[in-house]
mmCIF file of C-alpha atoms and ligand atoms in Angstrom:
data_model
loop_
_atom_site.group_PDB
_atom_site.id
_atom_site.type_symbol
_atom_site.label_atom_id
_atom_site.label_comp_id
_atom_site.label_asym_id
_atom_site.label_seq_id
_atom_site.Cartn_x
_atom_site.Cartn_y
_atom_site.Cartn_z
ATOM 1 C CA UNK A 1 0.000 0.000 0.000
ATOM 2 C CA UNK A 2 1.424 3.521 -0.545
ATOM 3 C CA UNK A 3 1.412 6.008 1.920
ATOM 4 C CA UNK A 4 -1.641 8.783 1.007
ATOM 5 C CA UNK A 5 -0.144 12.437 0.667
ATOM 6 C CA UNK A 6 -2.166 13.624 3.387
ATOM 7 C CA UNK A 7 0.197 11.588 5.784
ATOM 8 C CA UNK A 8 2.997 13.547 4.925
ATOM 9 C CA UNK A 9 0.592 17.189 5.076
ATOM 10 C CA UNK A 10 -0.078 15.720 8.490
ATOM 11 C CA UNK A 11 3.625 15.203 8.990
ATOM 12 C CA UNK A 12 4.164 18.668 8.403
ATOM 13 C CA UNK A 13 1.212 19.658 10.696
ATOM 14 C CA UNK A 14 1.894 17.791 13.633
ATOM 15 C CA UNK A 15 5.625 17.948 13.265
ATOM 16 C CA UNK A 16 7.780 15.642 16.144
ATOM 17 C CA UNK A 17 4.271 14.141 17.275
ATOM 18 C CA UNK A 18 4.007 11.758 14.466
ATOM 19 C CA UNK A 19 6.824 9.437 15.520
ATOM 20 C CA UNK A 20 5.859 6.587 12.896
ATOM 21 C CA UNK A 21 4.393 5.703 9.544
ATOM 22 C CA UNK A 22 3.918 2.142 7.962
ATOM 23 C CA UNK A 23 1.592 -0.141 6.214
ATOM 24 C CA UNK A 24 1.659 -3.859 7.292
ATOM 25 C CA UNK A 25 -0.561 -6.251 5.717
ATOM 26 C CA UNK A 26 -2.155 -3.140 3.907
ATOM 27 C CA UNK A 27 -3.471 -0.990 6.968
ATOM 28 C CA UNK A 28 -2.291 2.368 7.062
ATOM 29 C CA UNK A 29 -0.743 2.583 11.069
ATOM 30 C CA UNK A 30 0.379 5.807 12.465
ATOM 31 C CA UNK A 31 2.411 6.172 15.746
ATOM 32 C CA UNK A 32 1.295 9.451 17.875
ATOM 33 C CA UNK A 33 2.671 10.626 20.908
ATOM 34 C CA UNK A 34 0.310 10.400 23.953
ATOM 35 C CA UNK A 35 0.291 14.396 24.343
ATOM 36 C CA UNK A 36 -0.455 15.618 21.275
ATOM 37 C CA UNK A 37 -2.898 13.011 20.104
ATOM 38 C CA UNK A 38 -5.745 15.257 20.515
ATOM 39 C CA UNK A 39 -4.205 17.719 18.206
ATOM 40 C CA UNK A 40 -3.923 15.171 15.334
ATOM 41 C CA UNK A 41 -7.083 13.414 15.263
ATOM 42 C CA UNK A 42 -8.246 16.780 14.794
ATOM 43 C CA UNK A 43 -6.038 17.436 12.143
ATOM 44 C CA UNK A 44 -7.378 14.075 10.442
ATOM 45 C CA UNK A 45 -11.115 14.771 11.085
ATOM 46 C CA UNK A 46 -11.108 18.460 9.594
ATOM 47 C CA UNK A 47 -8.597 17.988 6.850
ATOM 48 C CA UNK A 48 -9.840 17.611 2.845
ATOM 49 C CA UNK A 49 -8.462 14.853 2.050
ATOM 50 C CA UNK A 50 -8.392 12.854 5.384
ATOM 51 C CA UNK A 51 -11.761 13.456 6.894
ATOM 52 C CA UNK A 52 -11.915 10.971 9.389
ATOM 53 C CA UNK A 53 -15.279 11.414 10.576
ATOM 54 C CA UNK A 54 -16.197 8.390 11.913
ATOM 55 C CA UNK A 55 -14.768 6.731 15.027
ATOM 56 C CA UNK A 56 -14.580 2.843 15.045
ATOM 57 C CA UNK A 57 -12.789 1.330 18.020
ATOM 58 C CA UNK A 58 -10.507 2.444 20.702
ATOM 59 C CA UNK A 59 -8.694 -0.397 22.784
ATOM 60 C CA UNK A 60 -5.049 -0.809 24.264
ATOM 61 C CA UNK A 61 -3.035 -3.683 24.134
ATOM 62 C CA UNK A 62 -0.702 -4.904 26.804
ATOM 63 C CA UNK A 63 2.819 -5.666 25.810
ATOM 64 C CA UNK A 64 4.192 -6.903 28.812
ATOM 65 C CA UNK A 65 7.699 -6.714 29.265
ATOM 66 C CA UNK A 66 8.362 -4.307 26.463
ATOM 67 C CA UNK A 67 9.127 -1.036 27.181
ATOM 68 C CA UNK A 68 7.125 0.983 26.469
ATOM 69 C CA UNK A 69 4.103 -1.872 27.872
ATOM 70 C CA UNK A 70 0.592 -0.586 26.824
ATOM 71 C CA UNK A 71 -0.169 0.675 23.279
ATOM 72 C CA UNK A 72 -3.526 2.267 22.349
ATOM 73 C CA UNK A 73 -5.000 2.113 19.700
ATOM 74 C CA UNK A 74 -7.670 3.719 17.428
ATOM 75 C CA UNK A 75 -9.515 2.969 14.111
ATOM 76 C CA UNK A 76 -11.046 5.755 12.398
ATOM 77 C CA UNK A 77 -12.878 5.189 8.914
ATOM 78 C CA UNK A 78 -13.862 8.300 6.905
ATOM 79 C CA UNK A 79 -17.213 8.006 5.011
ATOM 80 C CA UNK A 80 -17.078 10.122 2.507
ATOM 81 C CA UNK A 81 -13.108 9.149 0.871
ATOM 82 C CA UNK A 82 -13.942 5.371 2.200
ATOM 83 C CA UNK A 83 -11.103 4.913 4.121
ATOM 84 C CA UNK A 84 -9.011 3.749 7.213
ATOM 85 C CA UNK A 85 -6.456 4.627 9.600
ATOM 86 C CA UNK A 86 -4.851 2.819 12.807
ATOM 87 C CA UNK A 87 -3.243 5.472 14.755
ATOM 88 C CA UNK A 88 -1.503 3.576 18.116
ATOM 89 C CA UNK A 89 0.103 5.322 20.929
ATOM 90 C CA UNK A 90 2.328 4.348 22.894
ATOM 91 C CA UNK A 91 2.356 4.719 27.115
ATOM 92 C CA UNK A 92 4.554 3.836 30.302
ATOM 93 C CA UNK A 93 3.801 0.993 32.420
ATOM 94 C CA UNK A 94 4.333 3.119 35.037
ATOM 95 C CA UNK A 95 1.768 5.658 33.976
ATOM 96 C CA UNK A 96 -0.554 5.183 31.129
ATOM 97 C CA UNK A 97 -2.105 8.565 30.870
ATOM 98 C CA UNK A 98 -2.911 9.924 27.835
ATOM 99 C CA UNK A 99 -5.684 12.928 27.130
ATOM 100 C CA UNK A 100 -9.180 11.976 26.312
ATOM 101 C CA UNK A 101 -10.143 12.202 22.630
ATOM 102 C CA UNK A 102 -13.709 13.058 23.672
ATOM 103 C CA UNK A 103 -13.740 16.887 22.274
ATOM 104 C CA UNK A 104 -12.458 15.176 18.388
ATOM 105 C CA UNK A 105 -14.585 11.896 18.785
ATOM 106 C CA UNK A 106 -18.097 12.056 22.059
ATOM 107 C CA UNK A 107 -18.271 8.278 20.615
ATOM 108 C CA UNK A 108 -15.430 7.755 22.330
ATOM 109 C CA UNK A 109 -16.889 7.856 25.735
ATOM 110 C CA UNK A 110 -17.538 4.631 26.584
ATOM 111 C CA UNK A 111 -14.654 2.838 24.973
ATOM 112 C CA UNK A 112 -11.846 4.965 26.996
ATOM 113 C CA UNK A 113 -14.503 3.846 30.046
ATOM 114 C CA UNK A 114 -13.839 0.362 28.630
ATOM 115 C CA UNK A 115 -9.848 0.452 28.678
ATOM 116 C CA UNK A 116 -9.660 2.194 31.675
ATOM 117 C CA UNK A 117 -11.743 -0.772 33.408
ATOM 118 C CA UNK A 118 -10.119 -3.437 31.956
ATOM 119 C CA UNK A 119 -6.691 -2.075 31.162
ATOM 120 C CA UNK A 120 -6.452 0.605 33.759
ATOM 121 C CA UNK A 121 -5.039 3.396 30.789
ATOM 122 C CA UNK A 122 -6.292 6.702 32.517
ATOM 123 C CA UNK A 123 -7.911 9.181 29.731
ATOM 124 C CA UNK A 124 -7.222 12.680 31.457
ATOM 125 C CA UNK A 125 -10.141 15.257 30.805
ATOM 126 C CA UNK A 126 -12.737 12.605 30.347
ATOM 127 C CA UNK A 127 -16.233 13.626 31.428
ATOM 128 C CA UNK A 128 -16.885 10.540 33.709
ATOM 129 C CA UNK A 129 -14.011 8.078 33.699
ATOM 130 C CA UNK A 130 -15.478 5.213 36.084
ATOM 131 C CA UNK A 131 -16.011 1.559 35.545
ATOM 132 C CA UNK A 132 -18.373 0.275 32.592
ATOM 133 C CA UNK A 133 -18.522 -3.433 32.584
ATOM 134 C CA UNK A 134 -17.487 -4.293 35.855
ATOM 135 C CA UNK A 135 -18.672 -3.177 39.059
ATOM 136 C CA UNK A 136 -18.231 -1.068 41.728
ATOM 137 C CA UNK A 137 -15.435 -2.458 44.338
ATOM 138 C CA UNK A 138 -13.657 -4.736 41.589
ATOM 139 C CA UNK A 139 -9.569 -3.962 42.516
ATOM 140 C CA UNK A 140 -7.455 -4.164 39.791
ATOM 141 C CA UNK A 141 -7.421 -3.938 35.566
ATOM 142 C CA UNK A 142 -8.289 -7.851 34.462
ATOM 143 C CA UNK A 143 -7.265 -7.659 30.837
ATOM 144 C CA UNK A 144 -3.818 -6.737 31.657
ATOM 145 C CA UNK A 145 -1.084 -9.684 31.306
ATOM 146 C CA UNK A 146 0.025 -9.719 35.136
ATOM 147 C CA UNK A 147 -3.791 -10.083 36.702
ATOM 148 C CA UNK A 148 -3.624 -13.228 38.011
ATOM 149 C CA UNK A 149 -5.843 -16.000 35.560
ATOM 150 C CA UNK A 150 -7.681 -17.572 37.911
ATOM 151 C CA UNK A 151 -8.232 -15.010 40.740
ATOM 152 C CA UNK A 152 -12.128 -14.237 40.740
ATOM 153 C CA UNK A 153 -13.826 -11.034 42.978
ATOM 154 C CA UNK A 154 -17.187 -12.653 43.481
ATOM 155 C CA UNK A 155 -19.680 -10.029 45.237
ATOM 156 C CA UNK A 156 -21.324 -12.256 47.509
ATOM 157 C CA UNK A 157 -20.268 -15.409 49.591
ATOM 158 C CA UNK A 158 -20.044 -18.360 47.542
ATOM 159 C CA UNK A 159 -22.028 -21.896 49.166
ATOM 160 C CA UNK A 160 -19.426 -24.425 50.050
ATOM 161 C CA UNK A 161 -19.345 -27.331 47.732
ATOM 162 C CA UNK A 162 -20.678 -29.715 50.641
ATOM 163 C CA UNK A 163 -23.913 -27.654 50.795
ATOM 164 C CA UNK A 164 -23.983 -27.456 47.416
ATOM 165 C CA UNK A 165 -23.857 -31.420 47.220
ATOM 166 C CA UNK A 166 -26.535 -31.829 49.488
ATOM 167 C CA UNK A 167 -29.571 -29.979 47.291
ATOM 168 C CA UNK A 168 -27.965 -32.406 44.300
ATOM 169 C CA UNK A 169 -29.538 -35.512 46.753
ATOM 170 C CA UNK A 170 -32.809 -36.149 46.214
ATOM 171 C CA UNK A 171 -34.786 -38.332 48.549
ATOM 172 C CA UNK A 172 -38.471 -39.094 47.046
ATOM 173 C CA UNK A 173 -40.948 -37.547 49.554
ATOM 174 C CA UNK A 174 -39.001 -34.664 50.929
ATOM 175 C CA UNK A 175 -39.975 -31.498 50.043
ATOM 176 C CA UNK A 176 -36.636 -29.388 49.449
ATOM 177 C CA UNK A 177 -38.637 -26.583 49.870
ATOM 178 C CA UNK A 178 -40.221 -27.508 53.762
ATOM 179 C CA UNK A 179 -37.438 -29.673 55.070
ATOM 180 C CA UNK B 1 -60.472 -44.310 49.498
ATOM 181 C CA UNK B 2 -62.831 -47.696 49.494
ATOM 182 C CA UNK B 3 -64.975 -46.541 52.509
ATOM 183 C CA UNK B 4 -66.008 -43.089 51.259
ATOM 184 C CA UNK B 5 -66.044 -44.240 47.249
ATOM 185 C CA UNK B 6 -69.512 -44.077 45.907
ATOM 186 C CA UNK B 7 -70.948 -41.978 48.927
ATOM 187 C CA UNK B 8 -70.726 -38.949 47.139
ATOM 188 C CA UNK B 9 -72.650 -37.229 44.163
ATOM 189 C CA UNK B 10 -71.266 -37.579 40.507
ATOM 190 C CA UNK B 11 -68.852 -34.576 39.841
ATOM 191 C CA UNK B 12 -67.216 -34.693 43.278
ATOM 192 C CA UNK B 13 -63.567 -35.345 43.184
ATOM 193 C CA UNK B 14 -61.656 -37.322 46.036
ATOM 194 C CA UNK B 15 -57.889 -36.643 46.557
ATOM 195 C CA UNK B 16 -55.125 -36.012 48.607
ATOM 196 C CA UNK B 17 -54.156 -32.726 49.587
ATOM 197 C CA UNK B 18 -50.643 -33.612 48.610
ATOM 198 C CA UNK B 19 -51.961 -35.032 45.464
ATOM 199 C CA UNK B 20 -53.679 -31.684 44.838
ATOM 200 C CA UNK B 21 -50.997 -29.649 46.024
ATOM 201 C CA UNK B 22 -48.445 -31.562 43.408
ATOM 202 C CA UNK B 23 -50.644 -32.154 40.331
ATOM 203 C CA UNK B 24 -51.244 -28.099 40.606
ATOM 204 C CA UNK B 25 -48.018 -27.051 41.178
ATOM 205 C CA UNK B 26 -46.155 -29.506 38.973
ATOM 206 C CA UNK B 27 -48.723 -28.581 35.660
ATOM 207 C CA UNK B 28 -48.445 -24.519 35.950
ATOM 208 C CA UNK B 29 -44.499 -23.886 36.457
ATOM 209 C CA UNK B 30 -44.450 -20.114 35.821
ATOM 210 C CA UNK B 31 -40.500 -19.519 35.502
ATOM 211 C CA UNK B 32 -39.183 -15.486 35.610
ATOM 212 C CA UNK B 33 -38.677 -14.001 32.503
ATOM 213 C CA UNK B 34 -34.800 -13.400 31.834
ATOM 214 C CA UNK B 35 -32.256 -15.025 29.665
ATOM 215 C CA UNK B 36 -28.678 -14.268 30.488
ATOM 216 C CA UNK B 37 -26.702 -15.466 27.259
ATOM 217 C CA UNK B 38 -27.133 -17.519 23.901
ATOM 218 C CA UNK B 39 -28.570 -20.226 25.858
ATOM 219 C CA UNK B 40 -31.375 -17.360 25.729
ATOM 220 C CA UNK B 41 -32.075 -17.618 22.957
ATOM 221 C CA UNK B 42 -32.551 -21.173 22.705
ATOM 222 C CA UNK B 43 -35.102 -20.600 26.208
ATOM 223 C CA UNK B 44 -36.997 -18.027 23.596
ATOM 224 C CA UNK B 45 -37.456 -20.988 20.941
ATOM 225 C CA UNK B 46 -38.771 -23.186 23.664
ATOM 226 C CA UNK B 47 -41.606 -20.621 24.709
ATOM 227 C CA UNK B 48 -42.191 -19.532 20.691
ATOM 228 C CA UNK B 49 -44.632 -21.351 18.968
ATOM 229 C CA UNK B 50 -42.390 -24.189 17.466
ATOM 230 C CA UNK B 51 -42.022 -26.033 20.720
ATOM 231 C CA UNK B 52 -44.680 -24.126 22.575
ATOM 232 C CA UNK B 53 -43.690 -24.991 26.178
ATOM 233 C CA UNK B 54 -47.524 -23.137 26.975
ATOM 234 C CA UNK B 55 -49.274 -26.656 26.289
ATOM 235 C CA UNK B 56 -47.431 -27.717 29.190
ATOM 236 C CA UNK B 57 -48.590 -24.941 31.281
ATOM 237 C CA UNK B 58 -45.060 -23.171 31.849
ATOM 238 C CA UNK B 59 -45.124 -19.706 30.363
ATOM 239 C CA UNK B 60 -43.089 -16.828 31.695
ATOM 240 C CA UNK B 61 -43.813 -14.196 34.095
ATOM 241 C CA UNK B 62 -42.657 -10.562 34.360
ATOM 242 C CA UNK B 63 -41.864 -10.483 38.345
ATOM 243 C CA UNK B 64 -40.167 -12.582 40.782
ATOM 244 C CA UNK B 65 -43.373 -12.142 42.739
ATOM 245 C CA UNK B 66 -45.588 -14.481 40.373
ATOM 246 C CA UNK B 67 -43.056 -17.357 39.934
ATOM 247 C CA UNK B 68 -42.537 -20.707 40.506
ATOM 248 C CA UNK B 69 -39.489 -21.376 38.792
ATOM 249 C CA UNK B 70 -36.269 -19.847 37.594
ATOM 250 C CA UNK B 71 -34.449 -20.842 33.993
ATOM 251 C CA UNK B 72 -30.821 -20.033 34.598
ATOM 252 C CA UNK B 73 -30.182 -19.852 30.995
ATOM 253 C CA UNK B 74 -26.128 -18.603 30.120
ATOM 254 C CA UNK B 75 -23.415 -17.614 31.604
ATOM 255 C CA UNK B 76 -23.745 -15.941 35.194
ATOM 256 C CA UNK B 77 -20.974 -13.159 35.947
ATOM 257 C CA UNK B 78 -20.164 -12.238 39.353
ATOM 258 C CA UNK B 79 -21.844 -8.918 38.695
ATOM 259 C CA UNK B 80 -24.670 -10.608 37.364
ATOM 260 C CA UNK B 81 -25.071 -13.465 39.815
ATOM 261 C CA UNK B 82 -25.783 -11.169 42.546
ATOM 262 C CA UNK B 83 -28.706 -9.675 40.906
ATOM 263 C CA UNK B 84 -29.899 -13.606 40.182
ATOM 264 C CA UNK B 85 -29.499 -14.313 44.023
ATOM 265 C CA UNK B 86 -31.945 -11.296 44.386
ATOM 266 C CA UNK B 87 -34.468 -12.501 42.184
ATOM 267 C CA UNK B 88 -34.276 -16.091 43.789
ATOM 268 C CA UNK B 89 -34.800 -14.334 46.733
ATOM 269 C CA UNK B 90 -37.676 -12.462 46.215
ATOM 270 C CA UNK B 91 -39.721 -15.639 44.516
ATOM 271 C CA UNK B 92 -42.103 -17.088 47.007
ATOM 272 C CA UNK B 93 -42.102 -20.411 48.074
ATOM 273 C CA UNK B 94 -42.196 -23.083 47.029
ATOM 274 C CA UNK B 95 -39.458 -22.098 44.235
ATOM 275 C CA UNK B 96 -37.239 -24.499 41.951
ATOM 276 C CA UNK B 97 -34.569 -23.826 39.737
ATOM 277 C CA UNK B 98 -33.159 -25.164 36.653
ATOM 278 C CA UNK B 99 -29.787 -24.300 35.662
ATOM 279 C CA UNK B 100 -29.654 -24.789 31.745
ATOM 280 C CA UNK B 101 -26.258 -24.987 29.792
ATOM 281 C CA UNK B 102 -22.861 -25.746 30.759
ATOM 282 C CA UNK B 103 -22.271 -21.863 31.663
ATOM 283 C CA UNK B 104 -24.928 -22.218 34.324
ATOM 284 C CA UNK B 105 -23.942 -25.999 35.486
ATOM 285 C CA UNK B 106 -20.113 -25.410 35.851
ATOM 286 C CA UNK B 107 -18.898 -21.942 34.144
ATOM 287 C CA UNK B 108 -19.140 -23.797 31.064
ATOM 288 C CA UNK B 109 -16.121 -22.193 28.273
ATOM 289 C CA UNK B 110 -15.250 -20.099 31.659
ATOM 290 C CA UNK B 111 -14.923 -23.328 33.636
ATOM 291 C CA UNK B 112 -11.440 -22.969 34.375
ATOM 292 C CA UNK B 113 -10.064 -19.085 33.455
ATOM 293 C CA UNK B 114 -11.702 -16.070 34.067
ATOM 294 C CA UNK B 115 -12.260 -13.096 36.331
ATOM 295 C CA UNK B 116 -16.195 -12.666 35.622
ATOM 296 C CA UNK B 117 -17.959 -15.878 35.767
ATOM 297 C CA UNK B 118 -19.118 -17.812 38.468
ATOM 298 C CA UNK B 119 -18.506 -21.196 38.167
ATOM 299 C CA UNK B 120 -21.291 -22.655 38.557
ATOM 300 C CA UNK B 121 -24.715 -21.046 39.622
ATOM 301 C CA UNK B 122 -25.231 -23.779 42.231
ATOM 302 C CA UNK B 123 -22.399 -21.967 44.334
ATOM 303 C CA UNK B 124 -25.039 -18.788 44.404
ATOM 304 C CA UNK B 125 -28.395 -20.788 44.762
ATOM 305 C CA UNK B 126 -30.175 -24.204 44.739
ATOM 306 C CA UNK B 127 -30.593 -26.087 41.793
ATOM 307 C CA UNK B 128 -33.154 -28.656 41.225
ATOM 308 C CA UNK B 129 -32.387 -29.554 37.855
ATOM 309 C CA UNK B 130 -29.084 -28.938 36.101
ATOM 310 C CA UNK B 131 -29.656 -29.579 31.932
ATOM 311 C CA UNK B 132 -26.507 -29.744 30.047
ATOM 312 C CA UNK B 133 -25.239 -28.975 26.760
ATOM 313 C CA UNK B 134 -23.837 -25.910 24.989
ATOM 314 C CA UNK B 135 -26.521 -24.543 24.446
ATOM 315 C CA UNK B 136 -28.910 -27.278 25.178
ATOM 316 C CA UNK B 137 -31.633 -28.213 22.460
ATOM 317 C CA UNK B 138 -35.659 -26.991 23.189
ATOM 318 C CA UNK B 139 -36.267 -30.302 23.552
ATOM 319 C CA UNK B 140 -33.626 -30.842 26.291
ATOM 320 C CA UNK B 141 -35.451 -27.239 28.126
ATOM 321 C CA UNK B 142 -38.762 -29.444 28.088
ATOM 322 C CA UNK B 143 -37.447 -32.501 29.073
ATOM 323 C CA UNK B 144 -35.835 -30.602 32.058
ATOM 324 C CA UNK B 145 -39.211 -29.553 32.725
ATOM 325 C CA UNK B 146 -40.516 -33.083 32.615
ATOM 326 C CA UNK B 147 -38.412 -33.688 35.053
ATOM 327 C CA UNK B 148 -38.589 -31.154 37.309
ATOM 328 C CA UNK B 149 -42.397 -32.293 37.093
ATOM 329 C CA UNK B 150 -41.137 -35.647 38.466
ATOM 330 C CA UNK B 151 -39.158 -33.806 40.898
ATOM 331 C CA UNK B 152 -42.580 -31.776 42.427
ATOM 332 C CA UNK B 153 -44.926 -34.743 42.248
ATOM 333 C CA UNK B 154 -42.364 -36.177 44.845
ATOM 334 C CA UNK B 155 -42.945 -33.437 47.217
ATOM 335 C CA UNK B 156 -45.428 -33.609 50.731
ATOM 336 C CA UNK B 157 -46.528 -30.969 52.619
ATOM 337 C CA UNK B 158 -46.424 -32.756 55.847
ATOM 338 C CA UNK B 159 -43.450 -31.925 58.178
ATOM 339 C CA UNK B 160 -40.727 -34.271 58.954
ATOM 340 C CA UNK B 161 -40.886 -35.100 62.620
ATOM 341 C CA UNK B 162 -37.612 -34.896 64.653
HETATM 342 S S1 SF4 C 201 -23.692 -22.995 27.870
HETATM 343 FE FE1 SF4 C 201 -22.956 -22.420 25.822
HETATM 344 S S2 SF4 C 201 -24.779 -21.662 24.772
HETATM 345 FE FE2 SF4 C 201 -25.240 -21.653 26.957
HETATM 346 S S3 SF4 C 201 -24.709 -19.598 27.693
HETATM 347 FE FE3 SF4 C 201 -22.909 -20.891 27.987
HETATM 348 S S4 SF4 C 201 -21.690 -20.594 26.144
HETATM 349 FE FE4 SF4 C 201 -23.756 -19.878 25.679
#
């Protein structure tokens, strides 16, 4: 795939913040820094040729053991010049902050509620940044690499397998119901 | 029933209160309406007109309040299972539960991995009748039901002493 000459107007635009351009397997993938990301997607949605004005996905992926670990990452599709971009950025293990994209994109609400609940990636600026799928009280990010597979946060107090056994055993003329 | 047989006008019926008690509750099993995952869907197909579980008297109801029964049909999350618990609680007696599809019997795909599924709804509430498969077939829903039937003609209301 060749690179679309907008890329390099957006080059010029965005200057330093565009760290990375390439096309594998035929996507069009651009590397932003965290800070300015705001800045470009604006630049993408407004510009003539680009205009990116419809939001697809936002997610983050956890690299762990790479520095940097998490990478985020965006698919925008534009309607009218039918077609895509995969813009990624890249954030600190230590800290994965990057601004909200909710002034370019409001369908981004709920997905940056998404990957801050299940990747913990905090979106600064965004309108109500709290938990979406899981619930209240839930401690930790479970999509990221180092939550441990089998640890469960049940909200209530589980029966214990003997009591569970004991509703399995039927005797014929007992009510389970009036003991 | 030899000594009062034939004492009595035509069109009077003799039974057992148990046998009453049983034969009513065990042909109008009014489960709660929800669905929790595909298996769902396949709970929908039982109660739409193909396999019409109505001619057997079991057709859903909107509120815990008017229930007999509860389908656990799909996969029950931890945030979800409390919510279930609620419902179960807020049926009135006498109440039985069938747990349909692996996800509901064990954690089904989840059985093993996972940080939202209870494994198992049995480890929230009672289960009177556990139906597997993945998702089980309309057929295997009714024949739950049958059973469950089974289960309720079995039942007394007299007390156990001691
Ligand atoms: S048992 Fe299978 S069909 Fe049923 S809810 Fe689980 S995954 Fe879906």
């Amino acid at each position: 795939m060749e690179i679309p000459s907008y890329v390099n107007r957006l080059k010029e635009a965005c200057g330093a913040a565009i760290e990375e351009v390439s096309t594998p397997l035929g996507d069009l993938v651009v590397l932003v820094k965290a800070d300015q990301i705001v800045e470009a997607l604006n630049w993408l949605k407004e510009d003539e040729e680009a205009l990116f004005d419809h939001f697809m996905d936002l997610t983050a992926v956890d690299y762990i053991g790479r520095e940097p670990r998490f990478e985020v990452v965006i698919h925008l599709v534009s309607i009218p010049k039918s077609q895509r971009i995969r813009i990624k950025v890249h954030l600190d293990e230590d800290d994965p902050v990057m601004p909200t994209i909710t002034p370019v994109y409001p369908a981004a609400n709920w997905f940056e509620r998404e990957c801050w609940d299940l990747y913990g990636v905090h979106f600064t600026g965004h309108p109500n940044l709290t938990r979406i799928m899981l619930y209240e009280g839930f401690k930790g990010h479970p999509l990221r690499k180092d939550y441990p597979i089998k640890k469960t946060q049940p909200l209530m107090e589980l029966r214990k397998p003997e009591v569970r056994r004991s509703d399995e055993a039927f005797e014929p003329g007992k009510n389970p119901n009036n003991p | 029933m030899s000594i009062i047989e034939g004492r009595f006008e035509p069109n009077i019926i003799i039974t057992s209160v148990d046998a009453l008690f049983n034969w009513s509750r065990s042909r109008s099993l009014w489960p709660i309406t929800f669905g929790l995952a595909c298996c769902a869907i396949e709970m929908m197909a039982t109660a739409a007109s193909r396999f019409d579980q109505d001619r057997l008297g079991i057709f859903p109801r909107p509120t815990p309040r008017q229930a007999d029964c509860m389908i656990v049909s799909g996969t029950v999350t931890a945030k979800m299972g409390e919510r279930v618990r609620r419902l179960y609680l807020q049926m009135p007696e006498p109440k039985w539960v069938i747990a349909m599809g692996s996800c509901a019997n064990s954690g089904g795909p989840y059985w093993q991995h996972g940080y939202h599924v209870v494994k198992g709804v049995d480890q929230i509430i009672p289960v009177d009748v556990y139906i597997p498969g993945c998702p089980p077939r309309p057929e295997a829903l009714l024949d739950g039901f049958l059973k469950l039937r089974e289960k309720i003609e079995q039942c007394t209301i007299a007390k156990k002493t001691g």
